[in-house]
Each structure stands twice: as C-alpha cells, then as structure tokens.
Coordinates of C-alpha atoms in Angstrom, one line a residue:
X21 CA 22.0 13.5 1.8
X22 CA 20.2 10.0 1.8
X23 CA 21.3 7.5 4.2
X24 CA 23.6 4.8 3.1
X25 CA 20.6 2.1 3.6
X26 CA 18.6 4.0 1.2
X27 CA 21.1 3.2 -1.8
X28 CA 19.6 0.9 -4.3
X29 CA 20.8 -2.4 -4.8
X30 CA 20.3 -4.5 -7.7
X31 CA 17.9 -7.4 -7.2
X32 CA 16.9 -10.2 -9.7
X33 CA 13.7 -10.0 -11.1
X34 CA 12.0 -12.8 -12.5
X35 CA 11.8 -12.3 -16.1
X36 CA 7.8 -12.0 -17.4
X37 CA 7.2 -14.7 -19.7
X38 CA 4.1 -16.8 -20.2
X39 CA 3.1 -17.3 -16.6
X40 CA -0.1 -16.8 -14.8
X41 CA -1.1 -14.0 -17.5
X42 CA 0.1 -15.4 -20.3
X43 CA 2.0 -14.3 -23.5
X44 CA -1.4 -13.2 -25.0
X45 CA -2.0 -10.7 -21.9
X46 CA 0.8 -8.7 -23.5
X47 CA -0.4 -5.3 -25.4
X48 CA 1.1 -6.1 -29.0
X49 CA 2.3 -2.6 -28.6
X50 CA 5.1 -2.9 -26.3
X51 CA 8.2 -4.1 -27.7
X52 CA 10.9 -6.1 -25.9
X53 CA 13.3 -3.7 -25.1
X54 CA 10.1 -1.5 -23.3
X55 CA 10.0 -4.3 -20.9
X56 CA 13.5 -5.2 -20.6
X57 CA 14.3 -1.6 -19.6
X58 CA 11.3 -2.1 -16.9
X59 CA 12.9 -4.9 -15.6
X60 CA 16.1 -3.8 -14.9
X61 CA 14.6 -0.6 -13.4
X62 CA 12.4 -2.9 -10.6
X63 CA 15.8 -4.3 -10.0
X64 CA 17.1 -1.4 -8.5
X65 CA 13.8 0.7 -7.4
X66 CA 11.7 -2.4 -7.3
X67 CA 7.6 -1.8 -6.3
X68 CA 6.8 -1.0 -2.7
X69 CA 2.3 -1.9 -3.6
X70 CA 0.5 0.1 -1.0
X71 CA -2.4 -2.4 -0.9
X72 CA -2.8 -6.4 -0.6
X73 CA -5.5 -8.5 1.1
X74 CA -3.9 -11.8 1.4
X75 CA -3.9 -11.8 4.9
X76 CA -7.7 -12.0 4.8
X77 CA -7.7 -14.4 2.2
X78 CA -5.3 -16.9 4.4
X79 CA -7.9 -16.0 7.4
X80 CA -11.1 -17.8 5.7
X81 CA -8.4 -20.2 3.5
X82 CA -5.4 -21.5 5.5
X83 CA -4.5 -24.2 3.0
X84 CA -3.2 -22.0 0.4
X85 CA 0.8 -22.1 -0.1
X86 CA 2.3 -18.6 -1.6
X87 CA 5.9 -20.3 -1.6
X88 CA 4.7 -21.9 -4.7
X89 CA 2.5 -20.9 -7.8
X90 CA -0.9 -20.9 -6.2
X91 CA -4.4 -21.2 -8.9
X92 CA -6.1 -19.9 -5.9
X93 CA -5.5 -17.2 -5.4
X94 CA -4.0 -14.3 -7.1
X95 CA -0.7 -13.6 -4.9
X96 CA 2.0 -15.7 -4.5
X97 CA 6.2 -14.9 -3.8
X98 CA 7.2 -16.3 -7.4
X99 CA 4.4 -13.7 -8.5
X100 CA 5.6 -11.1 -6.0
X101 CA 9.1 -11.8 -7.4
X102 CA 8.2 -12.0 -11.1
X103 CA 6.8 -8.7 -10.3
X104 CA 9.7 -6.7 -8.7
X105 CA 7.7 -6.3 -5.4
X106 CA 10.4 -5.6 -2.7
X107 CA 7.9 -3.9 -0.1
X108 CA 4.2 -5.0 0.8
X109 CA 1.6 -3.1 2.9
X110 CA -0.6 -6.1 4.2
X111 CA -3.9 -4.7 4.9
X112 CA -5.5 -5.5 8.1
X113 CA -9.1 -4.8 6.9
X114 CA -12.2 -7.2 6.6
X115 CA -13.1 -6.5 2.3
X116 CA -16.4 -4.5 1.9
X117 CA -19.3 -6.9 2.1
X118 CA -17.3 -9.7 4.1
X119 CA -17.7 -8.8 7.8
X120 CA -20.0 -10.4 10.0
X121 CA -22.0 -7.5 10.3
X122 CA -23.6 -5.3 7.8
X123 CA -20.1 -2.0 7.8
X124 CA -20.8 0.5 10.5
X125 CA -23.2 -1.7 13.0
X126 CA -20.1 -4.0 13.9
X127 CA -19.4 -3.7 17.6
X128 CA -16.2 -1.8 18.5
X129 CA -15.1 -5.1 20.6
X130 CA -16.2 -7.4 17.2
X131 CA -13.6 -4.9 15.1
X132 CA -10.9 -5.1 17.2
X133 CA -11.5 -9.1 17.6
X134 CA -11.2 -9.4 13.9
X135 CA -8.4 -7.3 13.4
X136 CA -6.3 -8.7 16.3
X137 CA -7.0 -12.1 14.4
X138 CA -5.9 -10.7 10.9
X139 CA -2.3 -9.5 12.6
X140 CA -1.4 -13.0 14.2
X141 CA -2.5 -14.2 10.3
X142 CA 0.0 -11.7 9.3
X143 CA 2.4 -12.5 11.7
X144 CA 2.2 -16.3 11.2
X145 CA 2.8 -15.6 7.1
X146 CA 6.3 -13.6 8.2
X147 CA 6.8 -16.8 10.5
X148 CA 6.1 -19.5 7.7
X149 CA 8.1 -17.5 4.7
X150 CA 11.3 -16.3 6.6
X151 CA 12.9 -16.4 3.3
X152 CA 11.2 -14.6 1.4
X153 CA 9.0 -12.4 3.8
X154 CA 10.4 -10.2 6.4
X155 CA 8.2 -7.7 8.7
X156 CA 9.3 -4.0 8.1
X157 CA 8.7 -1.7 10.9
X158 CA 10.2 1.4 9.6
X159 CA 12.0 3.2 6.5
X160 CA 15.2 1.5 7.4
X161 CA 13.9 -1.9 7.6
X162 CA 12.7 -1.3 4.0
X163 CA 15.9 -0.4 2.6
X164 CA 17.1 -3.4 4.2
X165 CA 14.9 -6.2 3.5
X166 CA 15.1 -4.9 -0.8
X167 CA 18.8 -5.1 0.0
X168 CA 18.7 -8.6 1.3
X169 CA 16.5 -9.8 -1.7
X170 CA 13.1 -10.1 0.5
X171 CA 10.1 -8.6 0.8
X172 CA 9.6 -5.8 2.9
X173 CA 6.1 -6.5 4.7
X174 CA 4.2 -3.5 6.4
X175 CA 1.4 -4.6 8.4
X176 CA -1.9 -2.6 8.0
X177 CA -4.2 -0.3 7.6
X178 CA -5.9 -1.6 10.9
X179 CA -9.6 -0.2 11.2
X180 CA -10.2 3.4 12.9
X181 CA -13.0 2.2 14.4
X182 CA -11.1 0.2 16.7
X183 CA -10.6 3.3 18.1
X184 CA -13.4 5.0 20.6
X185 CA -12.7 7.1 23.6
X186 CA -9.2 6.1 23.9
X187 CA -5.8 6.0 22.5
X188 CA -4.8 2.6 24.2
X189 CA -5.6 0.7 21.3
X190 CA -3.3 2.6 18.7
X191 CA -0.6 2.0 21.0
X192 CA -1.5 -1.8 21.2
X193 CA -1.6 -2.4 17.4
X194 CA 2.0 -0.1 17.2
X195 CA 3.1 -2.5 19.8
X196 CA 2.1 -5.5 18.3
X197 CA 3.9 -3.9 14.6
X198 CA 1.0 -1.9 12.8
X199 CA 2.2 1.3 11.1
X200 CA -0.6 2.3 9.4
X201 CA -4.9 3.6 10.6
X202 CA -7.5 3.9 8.1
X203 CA -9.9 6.4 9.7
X204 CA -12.8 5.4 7.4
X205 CA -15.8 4.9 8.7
X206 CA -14.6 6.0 12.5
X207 CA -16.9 8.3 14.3
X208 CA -14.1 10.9 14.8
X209 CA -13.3 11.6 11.4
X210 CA -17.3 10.7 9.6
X211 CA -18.2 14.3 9.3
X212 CA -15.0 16.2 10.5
X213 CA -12.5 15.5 13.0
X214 CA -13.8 15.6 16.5
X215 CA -12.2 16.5 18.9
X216 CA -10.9 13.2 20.0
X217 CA -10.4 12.7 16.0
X218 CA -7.7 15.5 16.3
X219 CA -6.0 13.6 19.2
X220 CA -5.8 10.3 17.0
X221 CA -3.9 12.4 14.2
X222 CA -1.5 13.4 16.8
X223 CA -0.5 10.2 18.0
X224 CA -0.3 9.0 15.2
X225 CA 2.1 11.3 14.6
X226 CA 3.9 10.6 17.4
X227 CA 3.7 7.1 16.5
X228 CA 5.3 7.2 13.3
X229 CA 2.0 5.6 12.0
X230 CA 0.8 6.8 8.5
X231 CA -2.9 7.7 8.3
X232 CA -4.7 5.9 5.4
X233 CA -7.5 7.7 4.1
X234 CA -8.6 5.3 1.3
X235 CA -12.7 5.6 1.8
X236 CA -12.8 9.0 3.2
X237 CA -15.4 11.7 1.7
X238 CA -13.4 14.0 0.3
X239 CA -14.2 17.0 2.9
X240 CA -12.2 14.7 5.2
X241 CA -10.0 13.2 3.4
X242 CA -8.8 17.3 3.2
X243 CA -8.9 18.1 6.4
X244 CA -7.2 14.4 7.8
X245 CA -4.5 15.8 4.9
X246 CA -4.5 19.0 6.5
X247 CA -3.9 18.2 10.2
X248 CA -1.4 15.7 9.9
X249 CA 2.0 16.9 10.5
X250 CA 2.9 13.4 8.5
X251 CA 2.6 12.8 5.2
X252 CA -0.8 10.8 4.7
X253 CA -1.5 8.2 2.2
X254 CA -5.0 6.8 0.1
X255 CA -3.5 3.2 -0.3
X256 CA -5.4 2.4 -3.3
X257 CA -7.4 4.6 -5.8
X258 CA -7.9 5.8 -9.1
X259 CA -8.5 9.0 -10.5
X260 CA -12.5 9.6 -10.3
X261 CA -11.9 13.1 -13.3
X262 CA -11.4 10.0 -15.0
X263 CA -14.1 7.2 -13.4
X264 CA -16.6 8.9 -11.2
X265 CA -16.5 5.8 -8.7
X266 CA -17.4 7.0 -5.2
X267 CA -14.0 5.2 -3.9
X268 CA -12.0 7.3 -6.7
X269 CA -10.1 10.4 -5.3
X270 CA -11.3 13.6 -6.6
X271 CA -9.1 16.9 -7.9
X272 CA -9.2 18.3 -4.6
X273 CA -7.9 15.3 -2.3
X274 CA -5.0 15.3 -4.6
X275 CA -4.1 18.9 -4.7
X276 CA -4.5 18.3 -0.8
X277 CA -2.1 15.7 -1.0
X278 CA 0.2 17.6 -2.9
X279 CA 0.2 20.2 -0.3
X280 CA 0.6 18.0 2.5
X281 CA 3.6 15.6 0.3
X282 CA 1.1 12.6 0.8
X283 CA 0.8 9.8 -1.6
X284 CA -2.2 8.7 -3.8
X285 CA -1.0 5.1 -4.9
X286 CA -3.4 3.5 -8.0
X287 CA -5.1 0.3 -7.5
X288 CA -5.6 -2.6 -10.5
X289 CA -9.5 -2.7 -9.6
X290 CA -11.1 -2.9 -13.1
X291 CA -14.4 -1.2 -11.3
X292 CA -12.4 1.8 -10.5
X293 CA -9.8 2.2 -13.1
X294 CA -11.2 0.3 -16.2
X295 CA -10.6 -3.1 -17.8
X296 CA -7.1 -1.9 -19.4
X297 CA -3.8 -1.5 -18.7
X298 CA -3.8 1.1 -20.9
X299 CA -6.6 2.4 -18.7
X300 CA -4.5 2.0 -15.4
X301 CA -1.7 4.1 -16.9
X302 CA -4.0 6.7 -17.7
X303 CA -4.8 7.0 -14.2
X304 CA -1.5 6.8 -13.1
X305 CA -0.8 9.9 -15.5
X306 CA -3.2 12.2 -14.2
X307 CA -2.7 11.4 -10.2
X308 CA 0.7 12.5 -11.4
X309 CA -0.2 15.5 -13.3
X310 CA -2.2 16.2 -10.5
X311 CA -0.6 15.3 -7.3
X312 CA 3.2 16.1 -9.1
X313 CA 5.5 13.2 -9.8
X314 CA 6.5 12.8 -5.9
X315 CA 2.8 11.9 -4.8
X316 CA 2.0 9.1 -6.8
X317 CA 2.4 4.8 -6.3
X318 CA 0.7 2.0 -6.9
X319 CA -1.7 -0.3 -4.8
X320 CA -2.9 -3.0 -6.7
X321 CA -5.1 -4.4 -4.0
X322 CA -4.2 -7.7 -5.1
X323 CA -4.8 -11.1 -3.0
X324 CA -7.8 -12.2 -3.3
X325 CA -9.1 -15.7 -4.5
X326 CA -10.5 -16.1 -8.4
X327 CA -13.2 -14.1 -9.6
X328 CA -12.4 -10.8 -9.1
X329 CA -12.2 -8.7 -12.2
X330 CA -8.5 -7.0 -13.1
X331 CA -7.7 -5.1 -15.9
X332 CA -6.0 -7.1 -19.0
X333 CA -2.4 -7.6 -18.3
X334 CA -2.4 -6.8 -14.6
X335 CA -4.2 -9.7 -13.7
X336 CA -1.6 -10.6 -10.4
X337 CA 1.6 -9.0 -9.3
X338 CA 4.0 -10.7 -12.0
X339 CA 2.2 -8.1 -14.2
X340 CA 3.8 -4.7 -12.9
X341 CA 6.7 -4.8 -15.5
X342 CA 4.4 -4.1 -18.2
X343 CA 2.8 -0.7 -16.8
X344 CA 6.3 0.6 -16.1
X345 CA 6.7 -0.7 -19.7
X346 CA 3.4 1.1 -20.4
X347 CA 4.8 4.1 -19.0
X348 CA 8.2 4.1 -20.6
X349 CA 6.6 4.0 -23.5
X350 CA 4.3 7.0 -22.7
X351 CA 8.1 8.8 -22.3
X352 CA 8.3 8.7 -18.4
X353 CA 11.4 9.4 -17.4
X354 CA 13.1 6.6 -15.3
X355 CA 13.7 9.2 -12.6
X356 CA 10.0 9.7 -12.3
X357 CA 9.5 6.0 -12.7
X358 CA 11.9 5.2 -9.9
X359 CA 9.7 7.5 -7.3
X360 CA 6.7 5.8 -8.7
X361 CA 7.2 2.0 -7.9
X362 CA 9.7 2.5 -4.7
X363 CA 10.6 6.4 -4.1
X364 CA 7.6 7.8 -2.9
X365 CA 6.9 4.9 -0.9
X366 CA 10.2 4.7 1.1
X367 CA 9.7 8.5 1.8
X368 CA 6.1 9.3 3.0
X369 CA 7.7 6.0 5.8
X370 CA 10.9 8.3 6.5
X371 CA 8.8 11.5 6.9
X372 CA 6.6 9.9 9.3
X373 CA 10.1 8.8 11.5
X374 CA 11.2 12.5 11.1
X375 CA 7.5 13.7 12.4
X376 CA 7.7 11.2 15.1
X377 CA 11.3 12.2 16.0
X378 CA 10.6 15.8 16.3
X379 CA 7.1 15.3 18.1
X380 CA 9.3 13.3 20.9
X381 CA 12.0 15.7 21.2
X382 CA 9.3 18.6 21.7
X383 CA 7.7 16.8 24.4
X384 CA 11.5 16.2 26.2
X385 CA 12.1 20.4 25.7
X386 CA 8.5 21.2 27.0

C-alpha cells in the first residue's frame, strides 16, 4: 500500500497559451480538449524531468533571475510551472566541451573543485527561491514539496570521477545533499567495473544514491544495471533504434533496464531525438515498448542559455503539456501517462531508500 505522502494532490498548472513558444509552436493537430486533459493530469502527477543544467548556466551567469520570465535563458519557475514540473534533478556536471580541460585529462582535485562549486550554486538557487524551490533529499520530500505547490529539487548527477581510491568523497557529496553519481567517464567503470568500481555501486547503495549511467558504453551501462541492487537511471536519452547517436541508449541497455526496474527518461535534444515533437514522442514510444511502461520519464536537459537547438514545440519547460497531449492523442492511457511524467520517477527514489534500508539492517544482523 502506498504511503499517505505519495497520494496526489491537485496543483495548478499554468495554462499554455502564447508564451515563450508561442501559439504557432502548437502542432495544428492537437485539439483543445488533448491539451486540457494534459493539464489536468500534470496537476495531479505533475513531471519529475530527470535532467536540467541551470546550475551551470547560473555558475558562468549569476545575473539571470528564474523568479521571472527570463530571454536568457531557457528555464525559469513561471516556465517550470507553466509546465507542470513538480520535481527537478539539477545536474552537477560541467556540459561536454565546457570544462577547463579537454574531458578525461581534468585533474581528480580540478573535478571535485568544480563540482563542489556547482552544489553551493545549487544550494544558493534553493536559498534565493524558497518559494518556489525546495531541496528534496528523498522520496518523501518529493511527495511533499508537489503537495506544497513547490518544486521538488534533487541535486545531481555529481561526476564519478571525483571518485579515485576512496569512498570519502561519495559520503561528502551525500552529506552535503547529492543523491545521484554519474559513473561516466570514471576509471572504475571505463571498460568494466573494477574492483574498486564494485565497491562504489555498493555504497551507493547503501547511500540511497541512484547511479546515472547517461554516457556509459553500453557493455557497462549492463553491467552498472546489473550490479546495482538499486534501480539505476540514464537521466537523459533517446532511443538510438531510432537515431544512432552515440549518447542514444541501445536495445540492450533497455532490456537491462527493464530487468533491473531502472528508468530510461527522454531528453528534448533535437541532435538526439529529432527536430519534432512528434519525433520526441516517437522515442518516448519505443523506450516504452522497450523498457515496459514502468521504465520510462522524461529529461529534457533544459537550462541552458539561447542557441541550443530543441525540437518544435518543446522549446523550454512550459512545453511538456503538449507531448502528454501528443501522447493522449497517440491513445496512452492516463495510467501509463501518470508513471511517465511523475510515477516512475518517485519510485526508482523509494527503491533506492528500500535498498538502502535493507543494506543497513544487514550490516546491524551481521
């Protein structure tokens, strides 16, 4: 039986008019009563987006103000709102082809530098937007925050290769509110888990901190999948049957997934999915017939300043009523749609606290 805090509560949701996108943005083909149904579903299941990089955005450009519309940049909380975001996973990663050093010849103190300075950016926008923004560090605090009409704010993935010969550093960034390792690009998980790889994965584990594997070859992206006790999540993908782009997850990773009740969550990245959002449902269909109905969300990977291409219609967060739209339309059932934007989301969290839980408890018996 779900817990009492996991009951939905009906939230407003801005309704999408002309906005940021702009009536035009709207495919001619869905009719009012497609969207107005997909409003008053992300009133109740609202989206929990596995992927924004605002925090990195605020980093390099302080000035910007998300408590109002903001031209510079593509997130904002009347966007977030207008959207029916009620949860947020902040990344904690320097974008390909910004860090200060070509990816993979940083030094492990440079890393951990930059990521320490991307959670106190994090932590300062949870400071500045009490209001609206409030930090999450667990399934409950979720449930919570969408019943209180804010936005649940998960902070990370932080970089696995923070991580060398020692564990302390997981525990610091837990400490400090992280819930979430990417292990792309570490040397314990490059070309199979070493041995110190395997002991990340547990403490993780322990943790309560999910494993992103957004960026991992698909060899160990299944075997991450596989020795997690925890659900594991790719934070933001597309379907590469459909677009063979080397950041697309293949076949296998989601039949991995499946196996292991992870969660594959599509990103709006037009170099990934297409310039559509006809061409973003698509991929949301087949992670779905794929991965099954309870492995699939969306990470728009959103926040970024202009110039950055996004499919037509999803062009910032206000735009998510129109794929569940999209999707009604395609004859989803609301039951599936519900798991989609906020179900799947809140549960691969909960798992990871039941995982945790049980870990502990063995340790206490042993």
């Amino acid at each position: 039986m779900a817990d009492l805090q996991d009951e939905p509560h009906a939230i407003p949701v801005t309704p999408v008019g002309p906005g940021s996108l702009g009536a035009e943005d709207t495919p001619a083909s869905l009719m009012p009563s497609a969207l107005e149904r997909a409003a008053a579903l992300l009133s109740v299941h609202p989206v929990a987006d596995g992927c924004n990089t605002l925090v990195w955005t605020l980093h390099q450009s302080p000035y910007h103000d998300i408590d109002t519309p903001d031209t510079g940049v593509d997130t904002d909380i009347p966007r977030l709102r207008a959207g029916g975001v009620g949860a947020q996973f902040w990344s904690l990663l320097v974008p390909p082809g910004q860090e200060r050093a070509p990816r993979g010849t940083q030094a492990p103190d440079q890393v951990v530098s930059d990521t320490l300075e991307q959670i106190d950016v994090a932590l300062a926008l949870m400071r500045r937007y009490p209001d609206s923004l409030c930090l999450a560090l667990n399934a409950d605090d979720l449930a919570d925050a969408r019943n209180r009409g804010r936005i649940a704010s998960f902070l990370g993935p932080v970089p696995g290769r923070t991580l060398t010969d020692s564990l302390g550093a997981l525990r610091a960034f837990h400490a400090l509110g992280v819930r979430i390792l990417a292990p792309a690009g570490a040397p314990w998980a490059v070309e199979g888990l070493t041995a110190f790889g395997h002991e990340v994965v547990k403490e993780t584990n322990r943790l309560a901190m999910l494993l992103d594997l957004t960026g991992c070859p698909p060899a160990a992206a299944c075997q991450l999948a596989a020795a997690s006790k925890a659900p594991v999540i790719i934070s933001h993908t597309a379907a590469a049957a459909l677009n063979p782009h080397p950041d697309n997850v293949t076949d296998e990773v989601l039949l991995a997934l499946r196996a292991a009740n992870g969660l594959a969550m599509v990103t709006f990245d037009t170099a990934l999915t297409g310039d559509s959002l006809h061409a973003v449902a698509d991929h949301v269909e087949h992670v779905r017939a794929v991965a099954g109905p309870h492995c699939v969300g969306l990470g728009a990977g959103f926040g970024a300043e202009p110039g950055i291409p996004r499919p037509m219609g999803l062009t910032d967060p206000s735009g998510y009523p129109r794929l569940i739209a999209e999707l009604l339309e395609r004859g989803w059932p609301e039951t599936d749609l519900a798991l989609l934007t906020w179900g799947n989301a809140q549960r691969v969290v909960r798992d990871a606290e039941f995982t945790a839980r049980a870990a502990q408890h063995r340790r206490t018996c042993s």
